[in-house]
Every structure is written in C-alpha cells, then in structure tokens.
Short mmCIF file of C-alpha atoms in Angstrom, two decimals:
data_model
loop_
_atom_site.label_atom_id
_atom_site.label_comp_id
_atom_site.label_asym_id
_atom_site.label_seq_id
_atom_site.Cartn_x
_atom_site.Cartn_y
_atom_site.Cartn_z
CA MET U 1 22.81 -83.37 23.99
CA LYS U 2 20.25 -81.66 21.87
CA ILE U 3 19.56 -82.37 18.25
CA ALA U 4 16.67 -81.41 16.08
CA ILE U 5 16.15 -84.33 13.73
CA GLY U 6 14.20 -83.37 10.68
CA ASN U 7 12.91 -80.31 12.45
CA TYR U 8 9.94 -80.25 10.14
CA ILE U 9 7.33 -77.57 10.79
CA GLU U 10 3.87 -77.84 9.28
CA THR U 11 2.49 -74.53 8.04
CA GLU U 12 0.32 -75.61 5.10
CA SER U 13 2.16 -73.54 2.52
CA PHE U 14 2.53 -74.06 -1.23
CA ILE U 15 6.18 -75.02 -0.66
CA HIS U 16 5.21 -77.65 1.91
CA ARG U 17 2.84 -79.29 -0.53
CA LEU U 18 5.36 -79.49 -3.37
CA ASN U 19 6.59 -82.96 -4.22
CA PRO U 20 9.89 -83.57 -2.35
CA ILE U 21 11.47 -84.67 -5.65
CA VAL U 22 10.82 -81.18 -7.03
CA LYS U 23 12.20 -79.52 -3.91
CA LEU U 24 15.33 -81.66 -3.91
CA THR U 25 15.97 -81.13 -7.63
CA ILE U 26 15.49 -77.36 -7.41
CA PHE U 27 17.70 -77.28 -4.36
CA PHE U 28 20.57 -78.98 -6.19
CA VAL U 29 20.17 -76.74 -9.23
CA TRP U 30 20.16 -73.59 -7.10
CA MET U 31 23.16 -74.78 -5.16
CA ILE U 32 25.16 -75.15 -8.37
CA THR U 33 23.89 -71.72 -9.49
CA LEU U 34 25.05 -70.12 -6.24
CA PHE U 35 28.57 -71.42 -6.76
CA MET U 36 28.65 -70.09 -10.33
CA ILE U 37 27.82 -66.50 -9.43
CA LYS U 38 30.77 -64.23 -8.69
CA ASN U 39 29.01 -60.86 -8.65
CA LEU U 40 27.97 -59.28 -5.38
CA ALA U 41 25.12 -57.28 -6.94
CA ILE U 42 23.44 -60.49 -8.14
CA TYR U 43 23.73 -61.91 -4.64
CA GLY U 44 21.73 -58.90 -3.46
CA ILE U 45 18.89 -59.98 -5.77
CA ILE U 46 19.27 -63.59 -4.64
CA LEU U 47 19.04 -62.64 -0.96
CA VAL U 48 15.85 -60.66 -1.63
CA GLY U 49 14.54 -63.72 -3.47
CA ILE U 50 15.36 -66.02 -0.56
CA LEU U 51 13.70 -63.68 1.92
CA SER U 52 10.52 -63.63 -0.16
CA LEU U 53 10.70 -67.41 -0.41
CA ILE U 54 10.72 -67.55 3.40
CA GLN U 55 7.52 -65.50 3.31
CA LEU U 56 6.05 -68.07 0.91
CA THR U 57 6.84 -70.96 3.28
CA ARG U 58 5.02 -69.12 6.10
CA LEU U 59 7.74 -70.27 8.45
CA PRO U 60 8.95 -67.97 11.23
CA ALA U 61 11.72 -66.00 9.49
CA ARG U 62 13.69 -65.81 12.72
CA LEU U 63 14.15 -69.58 12.66
CA ILE U 64 15.77 -69.55 9.22
CA VAL U 65 17.91 -66.49 9.89
CA SER U 66 19.13 -68.04 13.14
CA SER U 67 20.29 -71.08 11.17
CA ALA U 68 22.67 -68.76 9.34
CA TRP U 69 23.82 -67.41 12.70
CA SER U 70 24.99 -70.92 13.65
CA LEU U 71 27.70 -70.42 11.02
CA LYS U 72 29.36 -67.63 12.98
CA TRP U 73 32.57 -69.47 13.94
CA LEU U 74 33.10 -70.99 10.52
CA LEU U 75 32.49 -67.56 9.02
CA LEU U 76 34.98 -65.96 11.37
CA ILE U 77 37.72 -68.42 10.35
CA MET U 78 36.88 -67.84 6.69
CA ILE U 79 36.89 -64.04 7.09
CA VAL U 80 40.23 -63.94 8.90
CA PHE U 81 41.75 -66.28 6.35
CA ASN U 82 40.58 -64.42 3.29
CA LEU U 83 40.97 -60.90 4.59
CA PHE U 84 44.63 -61.31 5.51
CA PHE U 85 45.84 -63.76 2.91
CA TYR U 86 44.10 -62.52 -0.21
CA LYS U 87 46.68 -60.33 -1.89
CA GLN U 88 45.08 -58.87 -5.02
CA GLY U 89 43.74 -55.42 -5.86
CA ASN U 90 44.60 -52.20 -4.09
CA LEU U 91 46.24 -52.14 -0.70
CA LEU U 92 43.86 -50.49 1.77
CA TRP U 93 45.46 -51.02 5.13
CA GLU U 94 48.78 -52.30 6.43
CA PHE U 95 49.87 -53.23 9.90
CA GLY U 96 53.18 -55.11 10.05
CA VAL U 97 52.70 -58.38 8.18
CA VAL U 98 48.94 -57.92 8.00
CA GLN U 99 47.76 -56.39 4.74
CA VAL U 100 44.19 -55.87 3.70
CA TYR U 101 43.30 -55.47 0.02
CA ASP U 102 40.03 -54.23 -1.45
CA GLN U 103 39.69 -57.46 -3.47
CA GLY U 104 40.05 -59.37 -0.21
CA ILE U 105 37.10 -57.50 1.28
CA TYR U 106 35.05 -58.17 -1.85
CA GLN U 107 35.95 -61.86 -1.64
CA VAL U 108 34.91 -62.02 2.03
CA LEU U 109 31.57 -60.35 1.35
CA LEU U 110 30.93 -62.66 -1.59
CA LEU U 111 31.69 -65.83 0.38
CA THR U 112 29.66 -64.67 3.38
CA VAL U 113 26.56 -63.94 1.30
CA ARG U 114 27.00 -67.22 -0.58
CA LEU U 115 27.31 -69.26 2.60
CA VAL U 116 24.37 -67.55 4.27
CA SER U 117 22.23 -68.18 1.17
CA VAL U 118 23.20 -71.86 1.01
CA VAL U 119 22.43 -72.38 4.70
CA MET U 120 19.08 -70.60 4.53
CA LEU U 121 18.02 -72.66 1.52
CA ALA U 122 19.09 -75.92 3.18
CA THR U 123 17.20 -75.02 6.36
CA MET U 124 14.12 -74.20 4.33
CA LEU U 125 14.33 -77.58 2.60
CA THR U 126 14.42 -79.56 5.86
CA LEU U 127 11.84 -77.35 7.59
CA THR U 128 9.32 -77.83 4.80
CA THR U 129 9.92 -81.53 4.04
CA LYS U 130 9.44 -84.52 6.34
CA PRO U 131 12.61 -86.64 6.66
CA LEU U 132 10.85 -89.75 5.40
CA ASP U 133 9.58 -87.85 2.36
CA LEU U 134 13.14 -86.78 1.62
CA THR U 135 14.23 -90.42 1.85
CA LEU U 136 11.45 -91.38 -0.52
CA ALA U 137 12.45 -88.64 -2.95
CA LEU U 138 16.08 -89.75 -2.84
CA GLU U 139 14.99 -93.32 -3.51
CA LYS U 140 12.99 -92.14 -6.53
CA LEU U 141 15.86 -90.02 -7.84
CA LEU U 142 18.23 -92.96 -7.43
CA SER U 143 15.87 -95.51 -8.99
CA PRO U 144 17.53 -95.34 -12.44
CA PHE U 145 20.57 -96.94 -10.75
CA LYS U 146 18.52 -99.88 -9.43
CA LYS U 147 20.67 -102.34 -11.35
CA LEU U 148 23.89 -101.02 -9.80
CA ILE U 149 22.88 -100.41 -6.20
CA PRO U 150 20.20 -101.96 -3.96
CA VAL U 151 18.10 -98.77 -3.84
CA ALA U 152 15.18 -100.27 -1.90
CA ASP U 153 17.45 -101.85 0.72
CA ILE U 154 19.26 -98.56 1.13
CA ALA U 155 15.99 -96.67 1.60
CA LEU U 156 15.05 -99.10 4.35
CA MET U 157 18.45 -98.67 6.00
CA VAL U 158 17.99 -94.90 5.92
CA SER U 159 14.58 -95.23 7.56
CA ILE U 160 16.00 -97.54 10.24
CA ALA U 161 18.87 -95.12 10.84
CA ILE U 162 16.52 -92.14 11.21
CA ARG U 163 14.29 -94.14 13.52
CA PHE U 164 17.16 -95.22 15.77
CA ILE U 165 19.05 -91.93 16.06
CA PRO U 166 16.98 -90.65 19.01
CA THR U 167 17.19 -94.07 20.73
CA LEU U 168 20.96 -94.20 20.38
CA ILE U 169 21.30 -90.59 21.55
CA ASP U 170 19.48 -91.54 24.74
CA GLU U 171 21.73 -94.56 25.19
CA THR U 172 24.88 -92.48 24.60
CA ASP U 173 23.73 -89.95 27.15
CA LYS U 174 23.11 -92.68 29.73
CA ILE U 175 26.46 -94.37 29.08
CA MET U 176 28.35 -91.09 29.23
CA LYS U 177 26.76 -90.28 32.58
CA ALA U 178 27.29 -93.80 33.91
CA GLN U 179 30.96 -93.77 32.90
CA ALA U 180 31.45 -90.24 34.21
CA SER U 181 30.11 -91.36 37.58
CA ARG U 182 32.83 -94.04 37.54
CA GLY U 183 35.41 -91.35 36.86
CA ALA U 184 35.66 -91.68 33.08
CA ASN U 185 34.90 -88.18 31.92
CA ILE U 186 35.50 -87.56 28.23
CA GLU U 187 35.07 -83.83 28.50
CA GLU U 188 37.94 -83.07 30.88
CA GLY U 189 41.51 -84.15 31.57
CA PRO U 190 44.63 -84.72 29.47
CA ILE U 191 44.06 -85.89 25.90
CA ILE U 192 45.41 -89.47 26.35
CA GLN U 193 43.20 -89.93 29.39
CA ARG U 194 40.21 -88.65 27.45
CA ILE U 195 40.84 -91.04 24.59
CA LYS U 196 40.97 -93.95 27.07
CA HIS U 197 37.69 -92.81 28.56
CA LEU U 198 36.26 -92.48 25.09
CA VAL U 199 36.96 -96.16 24.44
CA SER U 200 35.08 -97.03 27.62
CA MET U 201 32.10 -95.22 26.11
CA LEU U 202 32.45 -96.65 22.62
CA ILE U 203 32.54 -100.31 23.58
CA PRO U 204 29.11 -100.33 25.27
CA MET U 205 27.77 -98.26 22.35
CA PHE U 206 28.96 -100.91 19.92
CA VAL U 207 27.56 -103.75 21.97
CA ILE U 208 24.20 -102.01 22.31
CA SER U 209 24.03 -101.31 18.58
CA PHE U 210 24.78 -104.90 17.66
CA LYS U 211 22.20 -106.18 20.15
CA ARG U 212 19.56 -103.78 18.88
CA ALA U 213 20.26 -104.86 15.32
CA GLU U 214 19.86 -108.48 16.33
CA ASN U 215 16.49 -107.79 17.99
CA LEU U 216 15.33 -105.73 15.05
CA ALA U 217 16.25 -108.47 12.60
CA VAL U 218 14.28 -111.02 14.63
CA ALA U 219 11.30 -108.66 14.75
CA MET U 220 11.48 -108.10 10.99
CA GLU U 221 11.63 -111.80 10.25
CA ALA U 222 8.79 -112.55 12.71
CA ARG U 223 6.65 -110.08 10.76
CA GLY U 224 7.43 -111.84 7.54
CA TYR U 225 9.86 -109.39 6.02
CA THR U 226 11.37 -110.91 2.92
CA ASP U 227 13.03 -108.45 0.62
CA ALA U 228 12.74 -104.78 -0.02
CA GLN U 229 12.43 -105.05 -3.82
CA SER U 230 8.93 -106.50 -3.78
CA ARG U 231 7.50 -104.31 -1.04
CA THR U 232 4.72 -101.78 -1.53
CA ARG U 233 4.38 -98.52 0.34
CA LEU U 234 1.75 -97.10 2.65
CA THR U 235 2.26 -93.57 1.36
CA LYS U 236 3.18 -92.77 -2.21
CA LEU U 237 4.52 -89.58 -3.67
CA SER U 238 2.05 -88.19 -6.15
CA TRP U 239 2.81 -85.73 -8.92
CA HIS U 240 0.42 -82.78 -9.32
CA GLN U 241 0.22 -79.87 -11.72
CA ARG U 242 1.73 -77.60 -9.06
CA ASP U 243 4.86 -79.79 -9.07
CA THR U 244 5.37 -79.29 -12.81
CA VAL U 245 4.81 -75.55 -12.37
CA GLY U 246 7.17 -75.43 -9.36
CA LEU U 247 9.89 -77.30 -11.21
CA ILE U 248 9.66 -75.01 -14.25
CA ILE U 249 9.70 -71.86 -12.11
CA GLY U 250 12.62 -73.12 -10.01
CA ILE U 251 14.79 -74.02 -12.98
CA SER U 252 13.85 -70.83 -14.88
CA ILE U 253 14.95 -68.69 -11.91
CA ALA U 254 18.29 -70.49 -11.86
CA SER U 255 18.80 -70.06 -15.63
CA ILE U 256 17.88 -66.35 -15.48
CA ILE U 257 20.36 -65.78 -12.65
CA VAL U 258 23.10 -67.59 -14.55
CA MET U 259 22.32 -65.52 -17.67
CA ILE U 260 22.43 -62.24 -15.73
CA GLY U 261 25.74 -63.40 -14.27
CA TRP U 262 27.04 -63.93 -17.80
CA ILE U 263 25.99 -60.51 -19.05
CA MET U 264 27.23 -58.53 -16.06
CA MET M 1 19.98 -108.33 1.15
CA GLU M 2 19.08 -110.36 4.25
CA SER M 3 17.14 -108.63 7.01
CA ARG M 4 19.91 -109.24 9.55
CA LYS M 5 22.31 -107.18 7.49
CA ILE M 6 19.80 -104.44 6.71
CA ALA M 7 19.04 -104.06 10.43
CA LEU M 8 22.71 -103.99 11.41
CA TYR M 9 23.71 -101.55 8.66
CA GLY M 10 20.79 -99.25 9.48
CA ILE M 11 21.72 -99.12 13.15
CA ILE M 12 25.43 -98.64 12.48
CA ALA M 13 24.46 -95.69 10.24
CA ALA M 14 22.48 -94.28 13.18
CA LEU M 15 25.49 -94.81 15.45
CA TYR M 16 27.65 -92.89 12.98
CA VAL M 17 25.24 -89.96 13.10
CA VAL M 18 25.06 -90.01 16.91
CA LEU M 19 28.85 -90.08 17.28
CA THR M 20 29.18 -87.17 14.85
CA VAL M 21 26.61 -85.07 16.63
CA ALA M 22 28.22 -85.85 20.00
CA VAL M 23 31.11 -83.57 19.02
CA ALA M 24 29.08 -81.35 16.71
CA PRO M 25 31.02 -78.08 16.63
CA LEU M 26 34.25 -79.98 16.02
CA ALA M 27 32.94 -82.33 13.39
CA TYR M 28 32.32 -79.85 10.59
CA GLY M 29 34.55 -77.25 8.98
CA GLN M 30 38.25 -77.01 8.41
CA LEU M 31 39.67 -78.46 11.59
CA GLN M 32 37.66 -81.63 11.90
CA PHE M 33 37.63 -84.21 14.62
CA ARG M 34 34.97 -86.71 13.81
CA LEU M 35 34.51 -89.32 16.48
CA SER M 36 32.24 -91.20 14.11
CA GLU M 37 35.13 -91.86 11.73
CA LEU M 38 36.23 -94.41 14.32
CA LEU M 39 33.62 -96.64 12.67
CA VAL M 40 35.23 -96.46 9.22
CA PRO M 41 37.69 -99.34 9.87
CA LEU M 42 34.66 -101.66 9.99
CA ILE M 43 34.99 -101.75 6.22
CA MET M 44 38.28 -103.60 6.57
CA PHE M 45 36.36 -106.57 7.94
CA ASP M 46 33.24 -106.48 5.77
CA PHE M 47 32.73 -104.44 2.60
CA GLY M 48 29.01 -104.36 3.37
CA PHE M 49 29.72 -101.66 5.94
CA ALA M 50 30.20 -99.31 2.99
CA TRP M 51 26.41 -98.73 3.10
CA PRO M 52 26.09 -97.60 6.72
CA LEU M 53 29.16 -95.41 6.31
CA LEU M 54 27.70 -93.69 3.25
CA ILE M 55 24.24 -93.34 4.80
CA GLY M 56 25.72 -92.18 8.10
CA THR M 57 27.81 -89.47 6.45
CA ALA M 58 24.86 -88.30 4.38
CA ILE M 59 22.51 -88.01 7.37
CA ALA M 60 25.14 -86.57 9.72
CA ASN M 61 26.04 -83.90 7.19
CA PHE M 62 22.42 -82.75 7.05
CA PHE M 63 23.13 -81.18 10.43
CA SER M 64 26.26 -79.50 9.24
CA PRO M 65 25.94 -75.73 9.00
CA LEU M 66 26.46 -76.12 5.25
CA GLY M 67 23.63 -78.61 4.87
CA MET M 68 23.25 -80.16 1.44
CA THR M 69 26.65 -79.05 0.18
CA ASP M 70 28.24 -81.13 2.89
CA VAL M 71 25.86 -84.00 2.23
CA VAL M 72 27.04 -84.18 -1.38
CA PHE M 73 30.77 -83.66 -0.82
CA GLY M 74 31.00 -85.62 2.44
CA THR M 75 29.26 -88.64 0.99
CA LEU M 76 31.34 -88.36 -2.16
CA GLY M 77 34.51 -88.24 -0.05
CA THR M 78 33.51 -91.41 1.78
CA ALA M 79 32.57 -93.08 -1.51
CA VAL M 80 35.95 -92.20 -3.02
CA GLY M 81 37.65 -93.63 0.08
CA ILE M 82 35.65 -96.84 -0.16
CA PHE M 83 36.39 -97.30 -3.86
CA SER M 84 40.10 -96.63 -3.44
CA PHE M 85 40.29 -99.10 -0.57
CA MET M 86 38.37 -101.78 -2.47
CA ALA M 87 40.54 -101.23 -5.53
CA ALA M 88 43.72 -101.48 -3.46
CA LYS M 89 42.51 -104.72 -1.87
CA LYS M 90 41.63 -106.16 -5.25
CA VAL M 91 44.89 -105.25 -6.96
CA LEU M 92 47.04 -106.36 -4.01
CA PRO M 93 45.00 -109.17 -2.49
CA SER M 94 47.42 -111.19 -0.38
CA ALA M 95 48.26 -108.34 1.93
CA LYS M 96 49.14 -108.66 5.61
CA PHE M 97 47.02 -106.81 8.14
CA TRP M 98 49.43 -103.92 8.59
CA GLN M 99 49.63 -103.51 4.80
CA GLN M 100 45.84 -103.32 4.70
CA VAL M 101 45.99 -100.65 7.37
CA VAL M 102 48.32 -98.66 5.14
CA TYR M 103 45.96 -98.97 2.14
CA PHE M 104 43.11 -98.03 4.40
CA LEU M 105 44.81 -94.92 5.76
CA ILE M 106 45.81 -93.81 2.27
CA ALA M 107 42.33 -94.44 0.86
CA PHE M 108 40.31 -92.71 3.59
CA GLY M 109 42.86 -90.35 5.09
CA VAL M 110 44.58 -89.05 1.97
CA ILE M 111 42.46 -89.72 -1.14
CA GLY M 112 39.02 -89.37 0.44
CA MET M 113 40.01 -86.19 2.23
CA PHE M 114 41.00 -84.60 -1.07
CA VAL M 115 37.30 -84.34 -1.90
CA ILE M 116 36.67 -82.57 1.40
CA ALA M 117 39.61 -80.25 0.73
CA VAL M 118 38.10 -79.37 -2.66
CA GLU M 119 34.83 -78.54 -0.92
CA LEU M 120 36.54 -76.34 1.67
CA ASN M 121 38.41 -74.67 -1.16
CA LEU M 122 35.19 -73.95 -3.05
CA VAL M 123 33.17 -72.83 -0.05
CA TYR M 124 35.65 -71.04 2.18
CA ALA M 125 38.27 -70.29 -0.48
CA ILE M 126 40.93 -71.91 1.71
CA PRO M 127 43.98 -72.84 -0.42
CA LEU M 128 43.67 -76.45 -1.56
CA THR M 129 46.92 -77.85 -0.14
CA GLU M 130 46.43 -76.23 3.25
CA ALA M 131 42.87 -77.48 3.48
CA TRP M 132 44.00 -80.94 2.42
CA ILE M 133 46.79 -81.16 4.98
CA THR M 134 44.64 -79.96 7.90
CA VAL M 135 41.71 -82.30 7.25
CA MET M 136 44.12 -85.14 6.52
CA LEU M 137 45.91 -84.83 9.87
CA GLY M 138 42.72 -84.90 11.95
CA GLN M 139 41.30 -87.75 9.90
CA ILE M 140 44.37 -89.98 10.03
CA ALA M 141 44.63 -89.59 13.82
CA VAL M 142 41.02 -90.72 14.26
CA LEU M 143 41.41 -93.56 11.73
CA ILE M 144 44.48 -95.01 13.47
CA LEU M 145 42.63 -94.97 16.79
CA GLY M 146 39.64 -96.54 15.03
CA VAL M 147 41.72 -99.38 13.58
CA PHE M 148 42.92 -100.32 17.08
CA ILE M 149 39.44 -100.25 18.60
CA ILE M 150 37.63 -102.04 15.78
CA LYS M 151 40.29 -104.74 15.43
CA LYS M 152 39.89 -105.64 19.11
CA LEU M 153 36.12 -105.30 19.16
CA TYR M 154 34.68 -106.51 15.88
CA PRO M 155 35.64 -110.21 15.99
CA ARG M 156 33.96 -110.48 19.41
CA LEU M 157 30.77 -108.73 18.37
CA LYS M 158 30.39 -110.85 15.27
CA LYS M 159 29.74 -113.95 17.32
#
C-alpha cells in the first residue's frame, strides 16, 4: 500500500514562502472561479496561467501533470456519460441509440479542462505547503468560530491523525498479511466471504487504535498536557509584505477572469 | 476536551483515512465503496465521534483526485449527516435501537449523500437523481454492515 502523505517538496520558491493562509484562501477563490466559467476560450488562458504558475513553484512539471493523469478513469466515465447522453445542439453522429451532439463534445471538453485545472491547482497547493502548515492555516481561518467549535482541540486531533496515518498503514499491512496467511484474503473470493474476511481485519484494527489512543493519552498526561486553548506554539505563521501582495494578485486574477467571462 | 478523548478521536480519524486509502480507486467518484464509512455508526454511541469523522473525511479527501473540491463537499456531506442524525435523535428521543438505525441510515445514507450527488452533478455533470441513487446505494450497504460491526465491537472496546 503506497500513499504519499503531504508529499511536500522543498524548492525555495516564492509560492513556497507564501503564508499558507494566503495559499488556502486563493485556492478557494480560484476554485469557485473555475466553476463559474463556462467558456472554453477562457479555460485556454487559465491553463496557460496554471502552467506558468508551475514554473513559478520550480516544481518538476511532470509531477503536477501526472497528478491530472491519475484522473483518467473518472474522466473516462464522465466523457462516456456526457458524450452519449447530452442531447443539445446539432447532431453530428448517430449509431443506433448512440447519438453524439456538438454541444455534448463542447461540454466534455469544458469539464475535462476544468477538472484537470482543479487537480493541478490542488496538487500544487499540497506540494508547496507542509501538512502541518495547512492545519495551522485552517485553524487560523476557523478561529472566528472559536465560540462554536473547539478549534484548538480540533487542530490537535488533526495533527495526531496525520502523525498516526503512517503507523496505522503499517499495522493494516501487517494484519492483512497475517490474516491472509490464515486464509482470510480480502482481495479474492466471493463477496460474502470477502466481507467476513474484512471483519477479521477490522476488529484487530479497532483494538489497536483504541490501545494506541490509550497509550497516547497516558503519554500526554504524563507530559502535563492540560488543555489546548491555553497552549502556545513552537512555530508561528508570520505575515509578510509578500503575503499581502500575493493575496491581492490572486484575488485580482480571479476577478479579472470572472469579468472576462461576463463580457464574452 | 480531555486528553483521552482528543487522543482517541485523533487516532480514529487516522483510521478513517487509512481505511479509505486501502480501497483508494473505489473510494472516490461516482460508484463509491468506502470501507472507512464502516466507522460512521460510532456516532450512534457517542456524538463526540462527529469530530474524527469530519477530520477523517477532510484528510482522506485530500488524496482524492479532485483534491480540495472533495475536501469541501465530502466534509459538508458528513456534517449534514451528523446534524440530521442529531436532530432526529433530539426530536424523537425515546427511540428503540432499530429506530435509531433507521434515522441513522436516512441521515447519512440519504440526506448526507445528497451533498455528494450535488458535487458529482457540478463536477462531472452527472444528472442529480442518478448520482444520488448510485452513491446512496453504495453508502447504505456499507452503513448497514458498519452498524452490525460497531454494535458488536464498541461496547467491548469502551471498557
């Protein structure tokens, strides 16, 4: 089982140094923008923009493009669905019940470019920001809701979760192998059998998780952990001039794109 | 919140992520089978498990091919499920266990999945009802299985 958690890559770029709050905010704004645009020509401009942004991050472009490639099966389902069931515009091609319309092709192209853009932006966000910084940024963005939700506790839970994902993956791997050697293989056999085998994997997973939590709680208390509200942090997010500039540029780009979309 | 709870919720969130990633290609997209949703019935025994479920969905969806879009909608879907279930339990408090299971299935399987269907409709332009029915079927199957497992397991682990 392979999983790249917070596959952060350090390349010392301007984008890397931006405050994660700025990156997260711009990301959300751009995401909304992407879903507002319905013109293929504008997507051309956006794609060029994203490619130049990749240059700015100094990340290997192949890495980001390959993230879009991971969408291939989802894209295929989407393409088949839209191509054959979208029935507007001029009929281009007919084969029995299958009819392809020019609007259908336009729709498919639009959705493909939109999806690829969203995925490339998301990959860029996680490649340029450390997972813990993202947590910190989320905590900051959520802090106005401090009265409603225990923001600090949640941030700690997120950190614990991120910390324990690799550990639990190792455990799952071991248990799956151990159970498979006893004949409980969850990857083969009839579905009912597989579900039964799955339970034999889940129970030890549960027990291990509860035990680990118990140990962790003891360790926390032994180190004098009281409550998250009054804690201070080792690293703090600082706001520089470049963050203000980045935020203004990011939001201006989004507004310009929306305006062009309006005019065209 | 006491440290015992924070530790447990954090690790259950991690478990959610691990169980999602274990069946990665199946867990995202229109036809979903999320092993991790087996953990959702935990909320029937303790509302506090709302936190690990929300955190787990948010982190797990980071690995979805759609990234942040899934983080927002997925977490929202879970949140809607949690609120509907809590509301149902509050309005109809003296319910038997099987009645609670029904509320639970409606809250997470039907109402919560509507949010996911809206997302699939926006992103893949799949018709809303079709998207809703397909995600609902997969989800309800996993949830029913989850209720059986958690009901047997949770009281023992709590000790």
